[in-house]
mmCIF file with all atom_site columns, C-alpha atoms in Angstrom:
data_model
loop_
_atom_site.group_PDB
_atom_site.id
_atom_site.type_symbol
_atom_site.label_atom_id
_atom_site.label_alt_id
_atom_site.label_comp_id
_atom_site.label_asym_id
_atom_site.label_entity_id
_atom_site.label_seq_id
_atom_site.pdbx_PDB_ins_code
_atom_site.Cartn_x
_atom_site.Cartn_y
_atom_site.Cartn_z
_atom_site.occupancy
_atom_site.B_iso_or_equiv
_atom_site.pdbx_formal_charge
_atom_site.auth_seq_id
_atom_site.auth_comp_id
_atom_site.auth_asym_id
_atom_site.auth_atom_id
_atom_site.pdbx_PDB_model_num
ATOM 1   C CA . MET M 1 1   ? -13.539 10.410  -9.978  1.00 0.00 ? 1   MET M CA 1
ATOM 2   C CA . ALA M 1 2   ? -12.868 9.935   -13.674 1.00 0.00 ? 2   ALA M CA 1
ATOM 3   C CA . VAL M 1 3   ? -12.461 6.418   -14.986 1.00 0.00 ? 3   VAL M CA 1
ATOM 4   C CA . ILE M 1 4   ? -8.818  5.589   -15.721 1.00 0.00 ? 4   ILE M CA 1
ATOM 5   C CA . THR M 1 5   ? -8.412  3.461   -18.840 1.00 0.00 ? 5   THR M CA 1
ATOM 6   C CA . PRO M 1 6   ? -5.292  1.322   -19.311 1.00 0.00 ? 6   PRO M CA 1
ATOM 7   C CA . PRO M 1 7   ? -3.068  2.817   -22.026 1.00 0.00 ? 7   PRO M CA 1
ATOM 8   C CA . PRO M 1 8   ? -1.864  0.664   -24.930 1.00 0.00 ? 8   PRO M CA 1
ATOM 9   C CA . SER M 1 9   ? 1.204   -1.372  -23.977 1.00 0.00 ? 9   SER M CA 1
ATOM 10  C CA . ALA M 1 10  ? 2.844   -4.252  -25.804 1.00 0.00 ? 10  ALA M CA 1
ATOM 11  C CA . TYR M 1 11  ? 4.625   -5.091  -22.533 1.00 0.00 ? 11  TYR M CA 1
ATOM 12  C CA . ALA M 1 12  ? 1.310   -5.442  -20.678 1.00 0.00 ? 12  ALA M CA 1
ATOM 13  C CA . ASP M 1 13  ? -0.091  -7.465  -23.591 1.00 0.00 ? 13  ASP M CA 1
ATOM 14  C CA . THR M 1 14  ? 2.793   -9.924  -23.263 1.00 0.00 ? 14  THR M CA 1
ATOM 15  C CA . VAL M 1 15  ? 2.626   -10.207 -19.493 1.00 0.00 ? 15  VAL M CA 1
ATOM 16  C CA . LEU M 1 16  ? -1.161  -10.495 -19.333 1.00 0.00 ? 16  LEU M CA 1
ATOM 17  C CA . GLY M 1 17  ? -0.991  -13.078 -22.102 1.00 0.00 ? 17  GLY M CA 1
ATOM 18  C CA . ARG M 1 18  ? 1.043   -15.290 -19.766 1.00 0.00 ? 18  ARG M CA 1
ATOM 19  C CA . LEU M 1 19  ? -0.048  -14.395 -16.249 1.00 0.00 ? 19  LEU M CA 1
ATOM 20  C CA . PRO M 1 20  ? -3.525  -15.980 -15.951 1.00 0.00 ? 20  PRO M CA 1
ATOM 21  C CA . ALA M 1 21  ? -2.353  -19.259 -17.478 1.00 0.00 ? 21  ALA M CA 1
ATOM 22  C CA . VAL M 1 22  ? 0.739   -19.552 -15.262 1.00 0.00 ? 22  VAL M CA 1
ATOM 23  C CA . TYR M 1 23  ? -1.003  -18.493 -12.063 1.00 0.00 ? 23  TYR M CA 1
ATOM 24  C CA . GLY M 1 24  ? -4.177  -20.437 -12.872 1.00 0.00 ? 24  GLY M CA 1
ATOM 25  C CA . ALA M 1 25  ? -2.310  -23.701 -13.415 1.00 0.00 ? 25  ALA M CA 1
ATOM 26  C CA . ALA M 1 26  ? -0.988  -23.523 -9.851  1.00 0.00 ? 26  ALA M CA 1
ATOM 27  C CA . ALA M 1 27  ? -4.302  -22.641 -8.198  1.00 0.00 ? 27  ALA M CA 1
ATOM 28  C CA . ASP M 1 28  ? -5.133  -24.367 -4.918  1.00 0.00 ? 28  ASP M CA 1
ATOM 29  C CA . PRO M 1 29  ? -8.903  -24.171 -4.336  1.00 0.00 ? 29  PRO M CA 1
ATOM 30  C CA . GLU M 1 30  ? -8.749  -25.294 -0.705  1.00 0.00 ? 30  GLU M CA 1
ATOM 31  C CA . ARG M 1 31  ? -6.130  -22.709 0.190   1.00 0.00 ? 31  ARG M CA 1
ATOM 32  C CA . ALA M 1 32  ? -8.008  -20.132 -1.886  1.00 0.00 ? 32  ALA M CA 1
ATOM 33  C CA . ALA M 1 33  ? -11.089 -20.570 0.293   1.00 0.00 ? 33  ALA M CA 1
ATOM 34  C CA . GLN M 1 34  ? -8.992  -20.135 3.441   1.00 0.00 ? 34  GLN M CA 1
ATOM 35  C CA . MET M 1 35  ? -7.319  -16.991 2.088   1.00 0.00 ? 35  MET M CA 1
ATOM 36  C CA . ARG M 1 36  ? -10.652 -15.513 1.035   1.00 0.00 ? 36  ARG M CA 1
ATOM 37  C CA . ALA M 1 37  ? -12.082 -16.095 4.505   1.00 0.00 ? 37  ALA M CA 1
ATOM 38  C CA . TYR M 1 38  ? -8.998  -14.592 6.186   1.00 0.00 ? 38  TYR M CA 1
ATOM 39  C CA . MET M 1 39  ? -9.355  -11.488 4.014   1.00 0.00 ? 39  MET M CA 1
ATOM 40  C CA . LYS M 1 40  ? -13.025 -11.099 5.003   1.00 0.00 ? 40  LYS M CA 1
ATOM 41  C CA . ASP M 1 41  ? -14.287 -12.079 1.547   1.00 0.00 ? 41  ASP M CA 1
ATOM 42  C CA . VAL M 1 42  ? -12.937 -8.902  -0.055  1.00 0.00 ? 42  VAL M CA 1
ATOM 43  C CA . ALA M 1 43  ? -12.110 -10.817 -3.249  1.00 0.00 ? 43  ALA M CA 1
ATOM 44  C CA . PRO M 1 44  ? -11.663 -14.354 -4.602  1.00 0.00 ? 44  PRO M CA 1
ATOM 45  C CA . PHE M 1 45  ? -8.223  -15.946 -4.471  1.00 0.00 ? 45  PHE M CA 1
ATOM 46  C CA . LEU M 1 46  ? -6.302  -18.521 -6.461  1.00 0.00 ? 46  LEU M CA 1
ATOM 47  C CA . GLY M 1 47  ? -4.701  -19.907 -3.319  1.00 0.00 ? 47  GLY M CA 1
ATOM 48  C CA . LEU M 1 48  ? -1.066  -19.094 -4.099  1.00 0.00 ? 48  LEU M CA 1
ATOM 49  C CA . THR M 1 49  ? 1.332   -18.626 -1.194  1.00 0.00 ? 49  THR M CA 1
ATOM 50  C CA . SER M 1 50  ? 3.776   -15.735 -1.494  1.00 0.00 ? 50  SER M CA 1
ATOM 51  C CA . PRO M 1 51  ? 6.839   -17.926 -2.260  1.00 0.00 ? 51  PRO M CA 1
ATOM 52  C CA . VAL M 1 52  ? 4.922   -19.881 -4.914  1.00 0.00 ? 52  VAL M CA 1
ATOM 53  C CA . ARG M 1 53  ? 3.488   -16.726 -6.425  1.00 0.00 ? 53  ARG M CA 1
ATOM 54  C CA . ARG M 1 54  ? 6.868   -15.015 -6.657  1.00 0.00 ? 54  ARG M CA 1
ATOM 55  C CA . GLY M 1 55  ? 8.392   -18.039 -8.331  1.00 0.00 ? 55  GLY M CA 1
ATOM 56  C CA . LEU M 1 56  ? 5.588   -18.055 -10.872 1.00 0.00 ? 56  LEU M CA 1
ATOM 57  C CA . SER M 1 57  ? 6.018   -14.306 -11.389 1.00 0.00 ? 57  SER M CA 1
ATOM 58  C CA . ARG M 1 58  ? 9.632   -14.828 -12.418 1.00 0.00 ? 58  ARG M CA 1
ATOM 59  C CA . GLU M 1 59  ? 8.408   -17.317 -15.006 1.00 0.00 ? 59  GLU M CA 1
ATOM 60  C CA . VAL M 1 60  ? 5.827   -14.841 -16.293 1.00 0.00 ? 60  VAL M CA 1
ATOM 61  C CA . LEU M 1 61  ? 8.379   -12.021 -16.583 1.00 0.00 ? 61  LEU M CA 1
ATOM 62  C CA . GLU M 1 62  ? 11.209  -14.065 -18.061 1.00 0.00 ? 62  GLU M CA 1
ATOM 63  C CA . GLY M 1 63  ? 12.608  -12.403 -21.165 1.00 0.00 ? 63  GLY M CA 1
ATOM 64  C CA . THR M 1 64  ? 10.450  -9.301  -20.942 1.00 0.00 ? 64  THR M CA 1
ATOM 65  C CA . PRO M 1 65  ? 12.099  -5.895  -21.444 1.00 0.00 ? 65  PRO M CA 1
ATOM 66  C CA . ARG M 1 66  ? 12.365  -3.233  -18.785 1.00 0.00 ? 66  ARG M CA 1
ATOM 67  C CA . PRO M 1 67  ? 8.964   -1.509  -18.568 1.00 0.00 ? 67  PRO M CA 1
ATOM 68  C CA . ASP M 1 68  ? 8.366   2.222   -18.629 1.00 0.00 ? 68  ASP M CA 1
ATOM 69  C CA . GLU M 1 69  ? 5.672   4.180   -16.790 1.00 0.00 ? 69  GLU M CA 1
ATOM 70  C CA . THR M 1 70  ? 3.080   3.566   -19.496 1.00 0.00 ? 70  THR M CA 1
ATOM 71  C CA . ASP M 1 71  ? 3.744   -0.174  -19.341 1.00 0.00 ? 71  ASP M CA 1
ATOM 72  C CA . LEU M 1 72  ? 3.460   -0.213  -15.544 1.00 0.00 ? 72  LEU M CA 1
ATOM 73  C CA . THR M 1 73  ? 0.254   1.812   -15.634 1.00 0.00 ? 73  THR M CA 1
ATOM 74  C CA . ALA M 1 74  ? -1.326  -0.552  -18.142 1.00 0.00 ? 74  ALA M CA 1
ATOM 75  C CA . LEU M 1 75  ? -0.135  -3.604  -16.229 1.00 0.00 ? 75  LEU M CA 1
ATOM 76  C CA . ALA M 1 76  ? -1.443  -2.396  -12.877 1.00 0.00 ? 76  ALA M CA 1
ATOM 77  C CA . LEU M 1 77  ? -4.840  -1.326  -14.174 1.00 0.00 ? 77  LEU M CA 1
ATOM 78  C CA . ARG M 1 78  ? -5.341  -4.528  -16.118 1.00 0.00 ? 78  ARG M CA 1
ATOM 79  C CA . CYS M 1 79  ? -4.282  -6.705  -13.173 1.00 0.00 ? 79  CYS M CA 1
ATOM 80  C CA . TRP M 1 80  ? -6.662  -4.813  -10.909 1.00 0.00 ? 80  TRP M CA 1
ATOM 81  C CA . ALA M 1 81  ? -9.507  -5.631  -13.303 1.00 0.00 ? 81  ALA M CA 1
ATOM 82  C CA . LEU M 1 82  ? -8.966  -9.379  -12.817 1.00 0.00 ? 82  LEU M CA 1
ATOM 83  C CA . PRO M 1 83  ? -11.007 -10.894 -9.997  1.00 0.00 ? 83  PRO M CA 1
ATOM 84  C CA . GLU M 1 84  ? -8.469  -12.964 -8.068  1.00 0.00 ? 84  GLU M CA 1
ATOM 85  C CA . ARG M 1 85  ? -6.407  -11.050 -5.555  1.00 0.00 ? 85  ARG M CA 1
ATOM 86  C CA . GLU M 1 86  ? -3.050  -12.510 -6.525  1.00 0.00 ? 86  GLU M CA 1
ATOM 87  C CA . TYR M 1 87  ? -3.117  -10.505 -9.742  1.00 0.00 ? 87  TYR M CA 1
ATOM 88  C CA . ALA M 1 88  ? -3.166  -7.287  -7.728  1.00 0.00 ? 88  ALA M CA 1
ATOM 89  C CA . TYR M 1 89  ? -0.241  -8.621  -5.682  1.00 0.00 ? 89  TYR M CA 1
ATOM 90  C CA . PHE M 1 90  ? 1.654   -9.271  -8.910  1.00 0.00 ? 90  PHE M CA 1
ATOM 91  C CA . ALA M 1 91  ? 1.062   -5.688  -10.011 1.00 0.00 ? 91  ALA M CA 1
ATOM 92  C CA . ILE M 1 92  ? 2.178   -4.301  -6.651  1.00 0.00 ? 92  ILE M CA 1
ATOM 93  C CA . ASP M 1 93  ? 5.397   -6.329  -6.813  1.00 0.00 ? 93  ASP M CA 1
ATOM 94  C CA . CYS M 1 94  ? 6.109   -4.868  -10.264 1.00 0.00 ? 94  CYS M CA 1
ATOM 95  C CA . LEU M 1 95  ? 5.362   -1.319  -9.127  1.00 0.00 ? 95  LEU M CA 1
ATOM 96  C CA . ARG M 1 96  ? 7.606   -1.705  -6.082  1.00 0.00 ? 96  ARG M CA 1
ATOM 97  C CA . ARG M 1 97  ? 10.443  -3.083  -8.197  1.00 0.00 ? 97  ARG M CA 1
ATOM 98  C CA . HIS M 1 98  ? 10.242  -0.217  -10.684 1.00 0.00 ? 98  HIS M CA 1
ATOM 99  C CA . VAL M 1 99  ? 8.985   2.645   -8.510  1.00 0.00 ? 99  VAL M CA 1
ATOM 100 C CA . ARG M 1 100 ? 11.919  4.829   -9.569  1.00 0.00 ? 100 ARG M CA 1
ATOM 101 C CA . LEU M 1 101 ? 10.589  4.718   -13.130 1.00 0.00 ? 101 LEU M CA 1
ATOM 102 C CA . LEU M 1 102 ? 7.309   6.321   -12.058 1.00 0.00 ? 102 LEU M CA 1
ATOM 103 C CA . SER M 1 103 ? 6.749   10.069  -12.226 1.00 0.00 ? 103 SER M CA 1
ATOM 104 C CA . SER M 1 104 ? 4.509   12.206  -10.054 1.00 0.00 ? 104 SER M CA 1
ATOM 105 C CA . GLY M 1 105 ? 1.905   11.788  -12.795 1.00 0.00 ? 105 GLY M CA 1
ATOM 106 C CA . PHE M 1 106 ? 1.360   8.234   -11.580 1.00 0.00 ? 106 PHE M CA 1
ATOM 107 C CA . LEU M 1 107 ? -0.274  9.440   -8.356  1.00 0.00 ? 107 LEU M CA 1
ATOM 108 C CA . PRO M 1 108 ? -3.846  9.473   -9.755  1.00 0.00 ? 108 PRO M CA 1
ATOM 109 C CA . VAL M 1 109 ? -3.343  5.878   -10.877 1.00 0.00 ? 109 VAL M CA 1
ATOM 110 C CA . ALA M 1 110 ? -2.091  4.981   -7.400  1.00 0.00 ? 110 ALA M CA 1
ATOM 111 C CA . ARG M 1 111 ? -5.187  6.557   -5.887  1.00 0.00 ? 111 ARG M CA 1
ATOM 112 C CA . HIS M 1 112 ? -7.363  4.532   -8.256  1.00 0.00 ? 112 HIS M CA 1
ATOM 113 C CA . LEU M 1 113 ? -5.617  1.355   -7.084  1.00 0.00 ? 113 LEU M CA 1
ATOM 114 C CA . VAL M 1 114 ? -5.963  2.341   -3.429  1.00 0.00 ? 114 VAL M CA 1
ATOM 115 C CA . THR M 1 115 ? -9.699  2.925   -3.761  1.00 0.00 ? 115 THR M CA 1
ATOM 116 C CA . THR M 1 116 ? -10.605 -0.019  -5.999  1.00 0.00 ? 116 THR M CA 1
ATOM 117 C CA . VAL M 1 117 ? -11.543 -3.174  -4.040  1.00 0.00 ? 117 VAL M CA 1
ATOM 118 C CA . PRO M 1 118 ? -9.620  -1.711  -1.097  1.00 0.00 ? 118 PRO M CA 1
ATOM 119 C CA . TRP M 1 119 ? -8.339  -3.682  1.861   1.00 0.00 ? 119 TRP M CA 1
ATOM 120 C CA . TRP M 1 120 ? -5.206  -3.496  3.951   1.00 0.00 ? 120 TRP M CA 1
ATOM 121 C CA . ASP M 1 121 ? -3.372  -6.152  1.934   1.00 0.00 ? 121 ASP M CA 1
ATOM 122 C CA . THR M 1 122 ? -3.121  -3.922  -1.138  1.00 0.00 ? 122 THR M CA 1
ATOM 123 C CA . VAL M 1 123 ? -3.459  -0.464  0.383   1.00 0.00 ? 123 VAL M CA 1
ATOM 124 C CA . ASP M 1 124 ? -0.577  -0.771  2.828   1.00 0.00 ? 124 ASP M CA 1
ATOM 125 C CA . HIS M 1 125 ? 1.949   -1.880  0.217   1.00 0.00 ? 125 HIS M CA 1
ATOM 126 C CA . LEU M 1 126 ? 0.815   0.836   -2.158  1.00 0.00 ? 126 LEU M CA 1
ATOM 127 C CA . ALA M 1 127 ? 1.083   3.413   0.623   1.00 0.00 ? 127 ALA M CA 1
ATOM 128 C CA . ALA M 1 128 ? 4.536   2.526   1.887   1.00 0.00 ? 128 ALA M CA 1
ATOM 129 C CA . HIS M 1 129 ? 6.257   1.440   -1.306  1.00 0.00 ? 129 HIS M CA 1
ATOM 130 C CA . VAL M 1 130 ? 4.539   3.201   -4.204  1.00 0.00 ? 130 VAL M CA 1
ATOM 131 C CA . VAL M 1 131 ? 2.929   6.414   -2.940  1.00 0.00 ? 131 VAL M CA 1
ATOM 132 C CA . GLY M 1 132 ? 5.758   6.852   -0.448  1.00 0.00 ? 132 GLY M CA 1
ATOM 133 C CA . GLY M 1 133 ? 8.293   6.449   -3.227  1.00 0.00 ? 133 GLY M CA 1
ATOM 134 C CA . LEU M 1 134 ? 6.526   8.989   -5.416  1.00 0.00 ? 134 LEU M CA 1
ATOM 135 C CA . VAL M 1 135 ? 6.451   11.573  -2.623  1.00 0.00 ? 135 VAL M CA 1
ATOM 136 C CA . ALA M 1 136 ? 10.096  10.967  -1.743  1.00 0.00 ? 136 ALA M CA 1
ATOM 137 C CA . ALA M 1 137 ? 11.051  11.582  -5.374  1.00 0.00 ? 137 ALA M CA 1
ATOM 138 C CA . ASP M 1 138 ? 8.841   14.664  -5.761  1.00 0.00 ? 138 ASP M CA 1
ATOM 139 C CA . PRO M 1 139 ? 8.252   16.574  -2.500  1.00 0.00 ? 139 PRO M CA 1
ATOM 140 C CA . LYS M 1 140 ? 5.634   18.728  -4.235  1.00 0.00 ? 140 LYS M CA 1
ATOM 141 C CA . LEU M 1 141 ? 3.320   15.749  -3.826  1.00 0.00 ? 141 LEU M CA 1
ATOM 142 C CA . THR M 1 142 ? 3.141   16.487  -0.100  1.00 0.00 ? 142 THR M CA 1
ATOM 143 C CA . ALA M 1 143 ? 0.354   18.898  -1.053  1.00 0.00 ? 143 ALA M CA 1
ATOM 144 C CA . ASP M 1 144 ? -1.595  15.918  -2.364  1.00 0.00 ? 144 ASP M CA 1
ATOM 145 C CA . MET M 1 145 ? -0.928  14.022  0.856   1.00 0.00 ? 145 MET M CA 1
ATOM 146 C CA . ASP M 1 146 ? -2.245  17.020  2.789   1.00 0.00 ? 146 ASP M CA 1
ATOM 147 C CA . ALA M 1 147 ? -5.470  16.635  0.796   1.00 0.00 ? 147 ALA M CA 1
ATOM 148 C CA . TRP M 1 148 ? -5.559  12.847  1.178   1.00 0.00 ? 148 TRP M CA 1
ATOM 149 C CA . ILE M 1 149 ? -5.379  13.007  4.972   1.00 0.00 ? 149 ILE M CA 1
ATOM 150 C CA . GLU M 1 150 ? -8.610  15.032  4.871   1.00 0.00 ? 150 GLU M CA 1
ATOM 151 C CA . ASP M 1 151 ? -10.354 12.599  2.529   1.00 0.00 ? 151 ASP M CA 1
ATOM 152 C CA . ASP M 1 152 ? -13.606 10.923  3.540   1.00 0.00 ? 152 ASP M CA 1
ATOM 153 C CA . ASP M 1 153 ? -12.362 7.635   2.078   1.00 0.00 ? 153 ASP M CA 1
ATOM 154 C CA . LEU M 1 154 ? -10.629 5.930   4.999   1.00 0.00 ? 154 LEU M CA 1
ATOM 155 C CA . TRP M 1 155 ? -8.239  4.066   2.682   1.00 0.00 ? 155 TRP M CA 1
ATOM 156 C CA . VAL M 1 156 ? -7.045  7.311   1.121   1.00 0.00 ? 156 VAL M CA 1
ATOM 157 C CA . ALA M 1 157 ? -6.523  8.781   4.592   1.00 0.00 ? 157 ALA M CA 1
ATOM 158 C CA . ARG M 1 158 ? -4.750  5.597   5.710   1.00 0.00 ? 158 ARG M CA 1
ATOM 159 C CA . THR M 1 159 ? -2.444  5.880   2.708   1.00 0.00 ? 159 THR M CA 1
ATOM 160 C CA . ALA M 1 160 ? -1.527  9.436   3.725   1.00 0.00 ? 160 ALA M CA 1
ATOM 161 C CA . LEU M 1 161 ? -0.797  8.258   7.270   1.00 0.00 ? 161 LEU M CA 1
ATOM 162 C CA . LEU M 1 162 ? 1.423   5.406   6.069   1.00 0.00 ? 162 LEU M CA 1
ATOM 163 C CA . HIS M 1 163 ? 3.174   6.923   3.059   1.00 0.00 ? 163 HIS M CA 1
ATOM 164 C CA . GLN M 1 164 ? 6.257   7.848   5.114   1.00 0.00 ? 164 GLN M CA 1
ATOM 165 C CA . LEU M 1 165 ? 6.520   4.412   6.695   1.00 0.00 ? 165 LEU M CA 1
ATOM 166 C CA . ARG M 1 166 ? 9.904   3.676   5.053   1.00 0.00 ? 166 ARG M CA 1
ATOM 167 C CA . HIS M 1 167 ? 11.339  7.189   5.089   1.00 0.00 ? 167 HIS M CA 1
ATOM 168 C CA . LYS M 1 168 ? 13.294  6.800   8.357   1.00 0.00 ? 168 LYS M CA 1
ATOM 169 C CA . GLU M 1 169 ? 15.608  9.797   8.816   1.00 0.00 ? 169 GLU M CA 1
ATOM 170 C CA . GLU M 1 170 ? 13.967  11.518  5.851   1.00 0.00 ? 170 GLU M CA 1
ATOM 171 C CA . THR M 1 171 ? 10.562  11.511  7.573   1.00 0.00 ? 171 THR M CA 1
ATOM 172 C CA . ASP M 1 172 ? 8.793   14.860  7.685   1.00 0.00 ? 172 ASP M CA 1
ATOM 173 C CA . THR M 1 173 ? 8.129   14.579  11.405  1.00 0.00 ? 173 THR M CA 1
ATOM 174 C CA . GLU M 1 174 ? 5.971   17.661  11.644  1.00 0.00 ? 174 GLU M CA 1
ATOM 175 C CA . ARG M 1 175 ? 3.702   16.360  8.896   1.00 0.00 ? 175 ARG M CA 1
ATOM 176 C CA . LEU M 1 176 ? 3.582   12.855  10.369  1.00 0.00 ? 176 LEU M CA 1
ATOM 177 C CA . PHE M 1 177 ? 2.494   14.153  13.772  1.00 0.00 ? 177 PHE M CA 1
ATOM 178 C CA . ALA M 1 178 ? 0.015   16.585  12.228  1.00 0.00 ? 178 ALA M CA 1
ATOM 179 C CA . TYR M 1 179 ? -1.590  13.773  10.241  1.00 0.00 ? 179 TYR M CA 1
ATOM 180 C CA . CYS M 1 180 ? -1.879  11.628  13.352  1.00 0.00 ? 180 CYS M CA 1
ATOM 181 C CA . LEU M 1 181 ? -3.589  14.445  15.210  1.00 0.00 ? 181 LEU M CA 1
ATOM 182 C CA . ARG M 1 182 ? -5.866  15.203  12.265  1.00 0.00 ? 182 ARG M CA 1
ATOM 183 C CA . GLN M 1 183 ? -7.264  11.671  12.351  1.00 0.00 ? 183 GLN M CA 1
ATOM 184 C CA . ALA M 1 184 ? -6.850  10.942  16.066  1.00 0.00 ? 184 ALA M CA 1
ATOM 185 C CA . GLY M 1 185 ? -10.599 11.026  16.639  1.00 0.00 ? 185 GLY M CA 1
ATOM 186 C CA . HIS M 1 186 ? -11.477 8.773   13.711  1.00 0.00 ? 186 HIS M CA 1
ATOM 187 C CA . GLY M 1 187 ? -13.786 5.954   14.704  1.00 0.00 ? 187 GLY M CA 1
ATOM 188 C CA . ASP M 1 188 ? -12.488 3.284   12.343  1.00 0.00 ? 188 ASP M CA 1
ATOM 189 C CA . PHE M 1 189 ? -10.062 0.602   13.494  1.00 0.00 ? 189 PHE M CA 1
ATOM 190 C CA . PHE M 1 190 ? -7.949  0.853   10.338  1.00 0.00 ? 190 PHE M CA 1
ATOM 191 C CA . ILE M 1 191 ? -7.227  4.542   10.896  1.00 0.00 ? 191 ILE M CA 1
ATOM 192 C CA . ARG M 1 192 ? -6.491  4.166   14.601  1.00 0.00 ? 192 ARG M CA 1
ATOM 193 C CA . LYS M 1 193 ? -4.201  1.231   13.842  1.00 0.00 ? 193 LYS M CA 1
ATOM 194 C CA . ALA M 1 194 ? -2.431  3.158   11.063  1.00 0.00 ? 194 ALA M CA 1
ATOM 195 C CA . ILE M 1 195 ? -1.693  6.052   13.427  1.00 0.00 ? 195 ILE M CA 1
ATOM 196 C CA . GLY M 1 196 ? -0.076  3.686   15.894  1.00 0.00 ? 196 GLY M CA 1
ATOM 197 C CA . TRP M 1 197 ? 1.823   1.841   13.184  1.00 0.00 ? 197 TRP M CA 1
ATOM 198 C CA . ALA M 1 198 ? 3.192   5.028   11.627  1.00 0.00 ? 198 ALA M CA 1
ATOM 199 C CA . LEU M 1 199 ? 4.355   6.251   15.030  1.00 0.00 ? 199 LEU M CA 1
ATOM 200 C CA . ARG M 1 200 ? 5.804   2.869   15.998  1.00 0.00 ? 200 ARG M CA 1
ATOM 201 C CA . GLU M 1 201 ? 7.802   2.726   12.779  1.00 0.00 ? 201 GLU M CA 1
ATOM 202 C CA . TYR M 1 202 ? 9.150   6.250   13.243  1.00 0.00 ? 202 TYR M CA 1
ATOM 203 C CA . ALA M 1 203 ? 10.075  5.380   16.851  1.00 0.00 ? 203 ALA M CA 1
ATOM 204 C CA . LYS M 1 204 ? 12.758  3.116   15.365  1.00 0.00 ? 204 LYS M CA 1
ATOM 205 C CA . THR M 1 205 ? 14.386  6.335   14.135  1.00 0.00 ? 205 THR M CA 1
ATOM 206 C CA . ASP M 1 206 ? 13.532  8.735   16.969  1.00 0.00 ? 206 ASP M CA 1
ATOM 207 C CA . ALA M 1 207 ? 11.973  7.040   19.983  1.00 0.00 ? 207 ALA M CA 1
ATOM 208 C CA . ASP M 1 208 ? 12.165  10.159  22.140  1.00 0.00 ? 208 ASP M CA 1
ATOM 209 C CA . ALA M 1 209 ? 10.181  12.216  19.638  1.00 0.00 ? 209 ALA M CA 1
ATOM 210 C CA . VAL M 1 210 ? 7.422   9.612   19.514  1.00 0.00 ? 210 VAL M CA 1
ATOM 211 C CA . ARG M 1 211 ? 7.294   9.229   23.290  1.00 0.00 ? 211 ARG M CA 1
ATOM 212 C CA . SER M 1 212 ? 7.069   12.996  23.687  1.00 0.00 ? 212 SER M CA 1
ATOM 213 C CA . PHE M 1 213 ? 4.354   13.277  21.056  1.00 0.00 ? 213 PHE M CA 1
ATOM 214 C CA . VAL M 1 214 ? 2.262   10.539  22.649  1.00 0.00 ? 214 VAL M CA 1
ATOM 215 C CA . ALA M 1 215 ? 2.706   12.005  26.127  1.00 0.00 ? 215 ALA M CA 1
ATOM 216 C CA . ALA M 1 216 ? 1.569   15.421  24.910  1.00 0.00 ? 216 ALA M CA 1
ATOM 217 C CA . HIS M 1 217 ? -1.477  14.084  23.069  1.00 0.00 ? 217 HIS M CA 1
ATOM 218 C CA . ARG M 1 218 ? -2.517  10.993  24.989  1.00 0.00 ? 218 ARG M CA 1
ATOM 219 C CA . ASP M 1 219 ? -5.858  12.645  25.734  1.00 0.00 ? 219 ASP M CA 1
ATOM 220 C CA . VAL M 1 220 ? -6.853  12.704  22.052  1.00 0.00 ? 220 VAL M CA 1
ATOM 221 C CA . LEU M 1 221 ? -5.106  9.609   20.690  1.00 0.00 ? 221 LEU M CA 1
ATOM 222 C CA . ALA M 1 222 ? -7.093  6.373   20.787  1.00 0.00 ? 222 ALA M CA 1
ATOM 223 C CA . PRO M 1 223 ? -5.809  3.748   23.249  1.00 0.00 ? 223 PRO M CA 1
ATOM 224 C CA . LEU M 1 224 ? -5.090  1.443   20.302  1.00 0.00 ? 224 LEU M CA 1
ATOM 225 C CA . SER M 1 225 ? -2.942  4.116   18.650  1.00 0.00 ? 225 SER M CA 1
ATOM 226 C CA . VAL M 1 226 ? -1.038  4.696   21.890  1.00 0.00 ? 226 VAL M CA 1
ATOM 227 C CA . ARG M 1 227 ? -0.408  0.989   22.470  1.00 0.00 ? 227 ARG M CA 1
ATOM 228 C CA . GLU M 1 228 ? 0.835   0.503   18.927  1.00 0.00 ? 228 GLU M CA 1
ATOM 229 C CA . ALA M 1 229 ? 3.007   3.612   19.007  1.00 0.00 ? 229 ALA M CA 1
ATOM 230 C CA . LEU M 1 230 ? 4.791   2.645   22.224  1.00 0.00 ? 230 LEU M CA 1
ATOM 231 C CA . LYS M 1 231 ? 4.896   -1.119  21.705  1.00 0.00 ? 231 LYS M CA 1
ATOM 232 C CA . ASN M 1 232 ? 8.657   -1.263  21.230  1.00 0.00 ? 232 ASN M CA 1
ATOM 233 C CA . VAL M 1 233 ? 9.849   1.811   23.147  1.00 0.00 ? 233 VAL M CA 1
ATOM 234 C CA . GLY M 1 234 ? 7.789   1.972   26.331  1.00 0.00 ? 234 GLY M CA 1
ATOM 235 C CA . PRO M 1 235 ? 6.044   4.972   27.886  1.00 0.00 ? 235 PRO M CA 1
#
């Protein structure tokens, strides 16, 4: 995959000129060690809890103009290049807040974020709130999701499974079920769990459809996927 370079952005310059100083001043080394251990040593942490981090983020963003897609691209890529995980969380919060400003052309950037230092803490938010928002705004991107579900990278496939997580009545049920079947035999926990989670979330909209799907395909779905799918609706 080609390297994606952050584009020039005065907005990103301003934000990144503030962010490390504001976040760094509030670092909690003891909590950072605990967070790093909980996240299986995927990355170092500053030790900021979510409420503290969000309060600091408001300070960082105070007085900044509304960003455009170029600004958000630069911000996300530059945050991802910083070692501590909270900077990626900051970028995700910004992308979620402004997802309607992103075009379908942002999808390659989203894939870069998904596949760079990947773990569930970043991938799942990107899947449900960024990639899912892009696909909802431009249904032509379903063709890309059809390719992602076939991808050898489990985090790309997980993103495809979870991208409709917030679509509710707008869920493409046929595609959701087809994706679950496509990866039903996958050996990795994170894929089996994602199948169950996607089905469990859709069961809040159409429990009968999920129960029927699981009943018809219980022989190929992993027990974990079945348990997760039916957790709130029963067999």
